[in-house]
Coordinates of C-alpha atoms and ligand atoms in Angstrom, one line a residue:
X983 CA 0.2 0.1 -0.1
X984 CA 1.3 3.4 -0.8
X985 CA 1.3 6.1 1.9
X986 CA -1.4 8.0 0.6
X987 CA -3.7 5.0 0.7
X988 CA -2.6 3.7 4.3
X989 CA -3.5 7.1 5.9
X990 CA -7.0 6.1 5.0
X991 CA -6.7 2.2 5.5
X992 CA -4.8 1.9 8.9
X993 CA -7.5 -1.0 9.6
X994 CA -9.0 1.5 12.5
X995 CA -11.3 3.5 10.6
X996 CA -14.5 1.7 10.7
X997 CA -16.7 1.1 13.6
X998 CA -16.9 -2.7 13.9
X999 CA -20.3 -2.9 15.2
X1000 CA -22.3 -0.6 12.8
X1001 CA -19.9 -0.1 9.9
X1002 CA -20.0 3.7 10.4
X1003 CA -17.2 5.1 8.5
X1004 CA -15.9 7.1 11.8
X1005 CA -14.8 5.9 14.8
X1006 CA -17.4 6.5 17.7
X1007 CA -16.3 8.7 20.6
X1008 CA -16.5 6.6 23.3
X1009 CA -17.1 9.3 26.1
X1010 CA -17.0 7.0 28.9
X1011 CA -14.9 6.8 32.0
X1012 CA -15.6 3.2 33.1
X1013 CA -17.2 0.0 31.7
X1014 CA -19.6 -2.5 32.9
X1015 CA -18.0 -5.9 34.0
X1016 CA -20.3 -9.0 33.7
X1017 CA -17.7 -11.4 35.1
X1018 CA -15.3 -9.9 37.6
X1019 CA -12.9 -13.0 37.3
X1020 CA -12.6 -12.2 33.6
X1021 CA -12.3 -8.3 33.2
X1022 CA -13.3 -7.2 29.9
X1023 CA -10.9 -5.6 27.4
X1024 CA -11.9 -2.0 28.4
X1025 CA -12.5 -1.4 32.1
X1026 CA -11.4 2.1 32.7
X1027 CA -10.6 4.9 30.3
X1028 CA -7.3 5.7 31.8
X1029 CA -6.1 2.1 31.4
X1030 CA -7.9 2.0 27.8
X1031 CA -10.7 3.6 25.8
X1032 CA -11.6 2.2 22.4
X1033 CA -11.4 5.7 20.7
X1034 CA -7.9 6.1 22.1
X1035 CA -7.0 2.6 20.8
X1036 CA -8.3 3.5 17.3
X1037 CA -5.9 6.5 17.2
X1038 CA -3.0 4.3 18.8
X1039 CA -3.2 1.5 16.5
X1040 CA -3.4 3.8 13.6
X1041 CA -0.4 5.8 14.6
X1042 CA 1.7 2.5 15.4
X1043 CA 0.7 1.6 11.8
X1044 CA 1.5 4.9 10.3
X1045 CA 5.0 5.0 12.0
X1046 CA 5.7 1.2 11.0
X1047 CA 6.0 0.3 14.7
X1048 CA 4.3 -2.4 16.9
X1049 CA 2.6 0.2 19.4
X1050 CA 1.8 3.7 20.0
X1051 CA 0.5 5.6 22.9
X1052 CA -1.6 8.9 22.8
X1053 CA -1.0 11.5 25.5
X1054 CA -2.6 14.5 26.6
X1055 CA 0.1 16.8 24.9
X1056 CA 3.4 16.5 23.3
X1057 CA 5.0 17.2 26.4
X1058 CA 3.1 14.5 28.2
X1059 CA 4.3 12.1 25.6
X1060 CA 8.0 13.5 25.9
X1061 CA 7.8 13.3 29.7
X1062 CA 6.5 9.9 29.7
X1063 CA 9.5 8.6 27.4
X1064 CA 11.9 10.6 29.8
X1065 CA 10.2 8.7 32.7
X1066 CA 11.8 5.5 31.4
X1067 CA 14.9 6.8 33.0
X1068 CA 16.0 6.2 36.4
X1069 CA 18.3 8.3 39.0
X1070 CA 21.8 8.2 38.1
X1071 CA 21.2 7.8 34.5
X1072 CA 22.7 10.3 31.8
X1073 CA 21.1 11.8 28.8
X1074 CA 22.5 13.3 25.7
X1075 CA 20.1 15.6 23.9
X1076 CA 20.5 17.7 20.7
X1077 CA 21.5 21.2 21.8
X1078 CA 18.6 22.8 19.8
X1079 CA 15.8 20.6 21.1
X1080 CA 12.3 21.9 21.6
X1081 CA 12.3 24.3 24.4
X1082 CA 9.8 22.5 26.3
X1083 CA 12.1 19.4 26.3
X1084 CA 15.0 21.6 27.3
X1085 CA 13.1 22.9 30.3
X1086 CA 11.7 19.2 31.1
X1087 CA 15.4 17.9 31.2
X1088 CA 17.2 20.7 32.9
X1089 CA 14.6 21.9 35.6
X1090 CA 12.3 18.9 36.4
X1091 CA 14.2 15.5 35.3
X1092 CA 17.2 17.2 36.9
X1093 CA 15.6 17.1 40.1
X1094 CA 15.5 13.3 40.1
X1095 CA 19.4 13.1 39.6
X1096 CA 19.2 12.7 35.9
X1097 CA 22.1 14.4 34.0
X1098 CA 22.0 15.9 30.6
X1099 CA 24.7 16.9 28.2
X1100 CA 23.7 19.0 25.3
X1101 CA 25.6 18.3 21.9
X1102 CA 25.7 19.6 18.3
X1103 CA 23.7 16.5 17.0
X1104 CA 24.7 17.3 13.5
X1105 CA 28.0 16.1 14.1
X1106 CA 28.2 12.2 15.1
X1107 CA 31.6 12.7 16.7
X1108 CA 30.1 15.2 19.4
X1109 CA 27.6 12.6 20.2
X1110 CA 30.1 10.0 20.7
X1111 CA 32.5 12.3 22.8
X1112 CA 29.3 12.8 25.1
X1113 CA 28.8 9.1 25.7
X1114 CA 29.5 7.8 29.5
X1115 CA 29.1 4.5 31.1
X1116 CA 25.8 5.6 32.5
X1117 CA 24.2 7.1 29.3
X1118 CA 21.1 5.8 28.8
X1119 CA 19.2 8.1 26.4
X1120 CA 20.0 10.1 23.1
X1121 CA 17.1 12.6 22.5
X1122 CA 17.1 14.0 18.9
X1123 CA 14.9 16.2 16.5
X1124 CA 15.6 16.7 12.8
X1125 CA 15.1 19.0 11.2
X1126 CA 15.7 20.9 14.3
X1127 CA 13.6 23.8 15.8
X1128 CA 14.0 26.6 14.7
X1129 CA 17.0 26.3 12.4
X1130 CA 16.2 23.1 10.7
X1131 CA 19.6 21.5 11.4
X1132 CA 19.8 17.9 10.1
X1133 CA 20.8 14.8 12.3
X1134 CA 21.9 11.6 10.7
X1135 CA 19.3 9.2 12.1
X1136 CA 20.9 5.9 10.9
X1137 CA 24.3 6.9 12.1
X1138 CA 23.0 7.9 15.5
X1139 CA 20.9 4.8 15.9
X1140 CA 24.0 2.6 15.0
X1141 CA 26.2 4.5 17.5
X1142 CA 23.7 4.6 20.2
X1143 CA 23.0 0.7 19.8
X1144 CA 26.7 -0.1 20.3
X1145 CA 26.3 1.5 23.8
X1146 CA 23.1 0.2 24.6
X1147 CA 21.5 3.8 24.5
X1148 CA 17.8 4.2 24.0
X1149 CA 17.3 6.6 20.8
X1150 CA 14.5 9.1 20.9
X1151 CA 13.3 11.4 17.8
X1152 CA 10.9 14.1 18.2
X1153 CA 9.2 13.8 14.7
X1154 CA 6.8 16.4 15.1
X1155 CA 8.1 18.7 12.2
X1156 CA 8.0 16.0 9.8
X1157 CA 4.8 13.7 10.9
X1158 CA 5.0 10.0 9.7
X1159 CA 4.0 11.1 6.1
X1160 CA 7.4 12.7 5.6
X1161 CA 9.6 10.8 7.9
X1162 CA 9.4 7.5 9.9
X1163 CA 12.5 7.1 12.4
X1164 CA 11.7 3.5 13.4
X1165 CA 12.4 2.4 9.9
X1166 CA 15.9 4.1 10.1
X1167 CA 16.8 2.0 13.4
X1168 CA 15.6 4.4 16.0
X1169 CA 14.0 3.1 19.4
X1170 CA 11.1 6.0 20.1
X1171 CA 9.2 8.3 18.1
X1172 CA 7.4 11.1 19.8
X1173 CA 5.0 13.5 18.5
X1174 CA 3.4 17.0 19.4
X1175 CA 0.2 15.7 17.6
X1176 CA -1.1 19.3 18.2
X1177 CA 1.0 20.3 15.2
X1178 CA 0.7 18.3 11.9
X1179 CA -1.3 15.3 12.9
X1180 CA -4.0 17.3 14.2
X1181 CA -3.4 20.1 11.8
X1182 CA -6.1 22.5 12.6
X1183 CA -5.1 24.3 15.7
X1184 CA -8.1 23.0 17.7
X1185 CA -6.4 20.2 19.7
X1186 CA -3.7 19.1 21.8
X1187 CA -2.1 15.9 21.7
X1188 CA 0.9 13.8 21.9
X1189 CA 2.1 10.4 20.7
X1190 CA 4.7 7.9 21.6
X1191 CA 5.6 5.2 18.9
X1192 CA 7.8 2.0 19.3
X1193 CA 8.7 -1.0 17.6
X1194 CA 9.7 -3.2 20.5
X1195 CA 7.3 -4.9 22.7
X1196 CA 9.4 -4.7 25.9
X1197 CA 9.7 -0.8 25.4
X1198 CA 6.0 -0.6 24.6
X1199 CA 5.2 -2.5 27.9
X1200 CA 7.2 0.2 29.7
X1201 CA 5.6 3.3 28.0
X1202 CA 2.0 1.7 28.6
X1203 CA 3.1 1.2 32.3
X1204 CA 4.1 5.0 32.6
X1205 CA 1.0 6.1 30.5
X1206 CA -1.4 4.2 32.9
X1207 CA 0.6 5.2 35.9
X1208 CA 1.1 8.8 35.4
X1209 CA -2.4 9.2 33.8
X1210 CA -1.6 11.8 31.2
X1211 CA -3.9 10.1 28.6
X1212 CA -5.7 11.8 25.6
X1213 CA -9.3 12.1 26.0
X1214 CA -11.8 10.4 23.6
X1215 CA -12.9 13.6 21.8
X1216 CA -9.6 14.6 21.1
X1217 CA -8.5 11.2 19.9
X1218 CA -11.3 11.5 17.4
X1219 CA -10.0 14.8 16.3
X1220 CA -6.7 13.3 15.6
X1221 CA -8.1 10.4 13.7
X1222 CA -9.8 12.8 11.6
X1223 CA -6.7 14.9 11.0
X1224 CA -4.7 11.9 10.1
X1225 CA -7.1 11.4 7.0
X1226 CA -5.6 14.6 5.3
X1227 CA -2.5 14.3 6.7
X1228 CA -0.8 13.9 2.9
X1229 CA -2.7 16.4 1.2
X1230 CA -2.3 19.0 3.7
X1231 CA 1.6 18.5 4.0
X1232 CA 1.8 18.2 0.3
X1233 CA 0.4 21.8 -0.3
X1234 CA 2.0 23.1 2.8
X1235 CA 5.5 22.1 1.9
X1236 CA 5.0 23.3 -1.6
X1237 CA 3.9 26.8 -0.3
X1238 CA 7.3 26.5 2.3
X1239 CA 9.3 26.0 -1.0
X1240 CA 7.9 28.9 -2.7
X1241 CA 8.5 31.1 0.4
X1242 CA 12.0 29.9 0.9
X1243 CA 12.9 30.8 -2.7
X1244 CA 11.1 34.0 -2.6
X1245 CA 12.6 35.2 0.7
X1246 CA 16.2 34.4 -0.5
X1247 CA 15.7 37.0 -3.2
X1248 CA 14.4 40.0 -0.5
X1249 CA 16.7 42.3 0.5
X1250 CA 15.4 42.6 4.0
X1251 CA 16.6 39.0 4.5
X1252 CA 19.8 37.8 5.7
X1253 CA 19.4 34.1 5.6
X1254 CA 16.8 31.6 4.8
X1255 CA 16.8 28.1 6.7
X1256 CA 14.9 25.4 4.8
X1257 CA 16.2 21.9 4.1
X1258 CA 14.3 21.8 0.8
X1259 CA 16.9 24.5 -0.6
X1260 CA 19.9 22.7 -2.2
X1261 CA 22.5 25.2 -0.6
X1262 CA 21.2 24.0 3.1
X1263 CA 24.1 22.0 4.7
X1264 CA 21.8 19.1 5.5
X1265 CA 19.7 19.0 2.4
X1266 CA 21.0 15.9 0.8
X1267 CA 21.3 13.9 4.2
X1268 CA 17.9 14.8 4.9
X1269 CA 16.6 13.5 1.8
X1270 CA 18.4 10.3 2.5
X1271 CA 16.2 9.7 5.4
X1272 CA 12.9 11.8 4.8
X1273 CA 10.6 12.1 2.1
X1274 CA 9.8 15.9 1.9
X1275 CA 11.4 19.1 3.4
X1276 CA 8.1 19.9 5.3
X1277 CA 6.4 23.1 5.9
X1278 CA 8.5 24.9 8.5
X1279 CA 11.2 27.3 7.6
X1280 CA 12.9 30.1 9.3
X1281 CA 14.7 33.2 8.3
X1282 CA 16.9 35.9 9.7
X1283 CA 15.9 39.5 8.9
X1284 CA 18.1 42.2 8.5
X1285 CA 18.0 43.9 12.0
X1286 CA 15.8 43.2 14.9
X1287 CA 13.7 46.2 14.1
X1288 CA 12.9 44.5 10.9
X1289 CA 12.1 41.2 12.4
X1290 CA 9.7 42.8 15.1
X1291 CA 8.0 44.9 12.3
X1292 CA 7.2 41.8 10.5
X1293 CA 5.9 40.1 13.5
X1294 CA 3.7 43.1 14.5
X1295 CA 2.4 43.7 11.0
X1296 CA 1.6 40.5 9.1
X1297 CA -2.1 39.9 8.6
X1298 CA -2.5 36.4 6.6
X1299 CA 0.2 35.0 9.0
X1300 CA -1.2 34.8 12.7
X1301 CA 1.9 35.8 14.9
X1302 CA 1.6 32.9 17.4
X1303 CA 3.3 29.9 19.0
X1304 CA 2.6 26.5 17.3
X1305 CA 2.9 25.2 13.9
X1306 CA 1.3 22.9 11.5
X1307 CA -1.9 24.3 11.2
X1308 CA -4.1 24.9 8.0
X1309 CA -3.4 28.6 8.8
X1310 CA 0.1 30.1 8.4
X1311 CA 1.6 31.0 11.7
X1312 CA 4.6 33.2 12.3
X1313 CA 6.6 33.0 15.3
X1314 CA 9.5 35.0 17.0
X1315 CA 11.5 32.0 18.9
X1316 CA 13.4 34.4 21.2
X1317 CA 10.1 35.5 22.6
X1318 CA 8.1 32.3 22.3
X1319 CA 9.2 28.6 21.5
X1320 CA 12.8 29.4 22.8
X1321 CA 12.2 32.0 25.6
X1322 CA 12.9 29.0 28.2
X1323 CA 16.3 28.7 26.7
X1324 CA 18.8 31.3 28.5
X1325 CA 19.8 34.0 26.1
X1326 CA 23.5 33.1 26.1
X1327 CA 22.6 29.4 25.1
X1328 CA 20.7 30.8 22.3
X1329 CA 23.3 32.9 21.1
X1330 CA 25.7 29.8 21.0
X1331 CA 22.8 28.2 19.1
X1332 CA 22.4 30.9 16.3
X1333 CA 18.9 31.6 17.5
X1334 CA 19.3 35.5 17.1
X1335 CA 16.6 38.3 17.9
X1336 CA 16.4 38.5 14.1
X1337 CA 15.0 35.1 13.6
X1338 CA 11.6 34.4 12.5
X1339 CA 9.8 31.1 12.0
X1340 CA 7.4 30.3 9.5
X1341 CA 4.5 27.6 9.5
X1342 CA 3.3 27.3 5.9
X1343 CA -0.6 26.7 5.9
X1344 CA -3.0 26.3 2.8
X1345 CA -3.2 30.0 1.8
X1346 CA -1.8 30.9 -1.7
X1347 CA 1.9 31.1 -1.2
X1348 CA 1.9 34.4 -3.0
X1349 CA -0.6 36.1 -0.9
X1350 CA 1.6 35.1 1.9
X1351 CA 4.9 36.6 0.5
X1352 CA 3.0 39.9 -0.4
X1353 CA 1.8 39.6 3.4
X1354 CA 5.6 39.7 4.5
X1355 CA 6.3 42.4 1.9
X1356 CA 3.5 44.5 3.0
X1357 CA 4.6 44.1 6.8
X1358 CA 8.1 45.3 6.0
X1359 CA 6.7 48.2 4.3
X1360 CA 4.9 49.6 7.0
Ligands
PLP1338 C1 5.0 21.6 20.1 C2 6.0 20.9 20.3 C3 6.4 20.2 21.3 C4 5.4 20.2 22.5 O1 4.1 19.7 22.0 P1 2.8 20.1 22.9 O2 1.7 19.5 22.4 O3 2.7 21.9 22.7 O4 3.0 19.7 24.5 C5 7.3 19.2 21.2 N1 8.1 19.2 20.3 C6 8.0 20.0 19.2 C7 9.0 19.7 18.2 C8 7.1 20.9 19.3 O5 7.0 21.6 17.9

């Protein structure tokens, strides 16, 4: 089955009982038990819910894993994965990891005596140098946020395997349509389903997908124990989002490519970051491990005042946090997604006060370009 077909035929799209072409929203907390000696498949919705199960099964199929688990947000999913760790463990994480993941590691898991080293994950030698005897997990994100740096997932998986380290990839920017890390040897995939999987800026959710039954058992234990499950209605919204994932992303990344090429030619722009551009340093590596450049790009304006003017004056772009919706969103990383990373750290990473990030939606890309141009001229 080609991926376009698979998105609609995961095997979880029909209501078995009625044949309805939509999974019912099982809005129930508990389930009647006829025989207490033989508990039914579902007994309590934290432990399992049929709508959630449909979403989880669909995501396992789409990531080409064995199991997937749905959480109340992307951060709940990431926190569940980090909860695989125990006191004394060491984590290696990409230095330009999502701001919330950075905060979770440095200010929350830190309290449980879990140490973290941040490295430039685009350089496999830097990762290798960071490995200690107690290193247990490697946390990656490619393309990274907001500079769209590319990490070699196959090489990382190989290196980690040699050292018994669990590899985790935050696949939010790509979605399983454009990149499937489990197929490249990665152990755990996480998503903020809030973004491309939901796709309509109307739901928060998180997914963890794995291809190993033992890891699956641990993630399920954490999901049920910590309790940050996704509610049935939001599971249904994600199931609906999945059906249009390909058509949305195809159109959105076409728009992103148009914007990237257009921005490159503007004299108010210093630099454009988009893995779809041939001059992007990670371009060829990215296309060896992914099926498209995605719908997120960023650029540096000439001068902080210009960047702020654009953020303040765009009309079609909504200046907001988040990405992956059908409407285009412009964000200002230093004040939004990366505000929790200290300024000194941000400087080192190249996340400047002139940087703007764009998530391209379904508007006509020519209108989006004019929107930016009009904002600059204000
Ligand atoms: C948004 C985001 C998250 C966090 O997800 P929430 O659903 O907001 O909790 C994690 N990683 C990436 C790359 C994101 O963009």
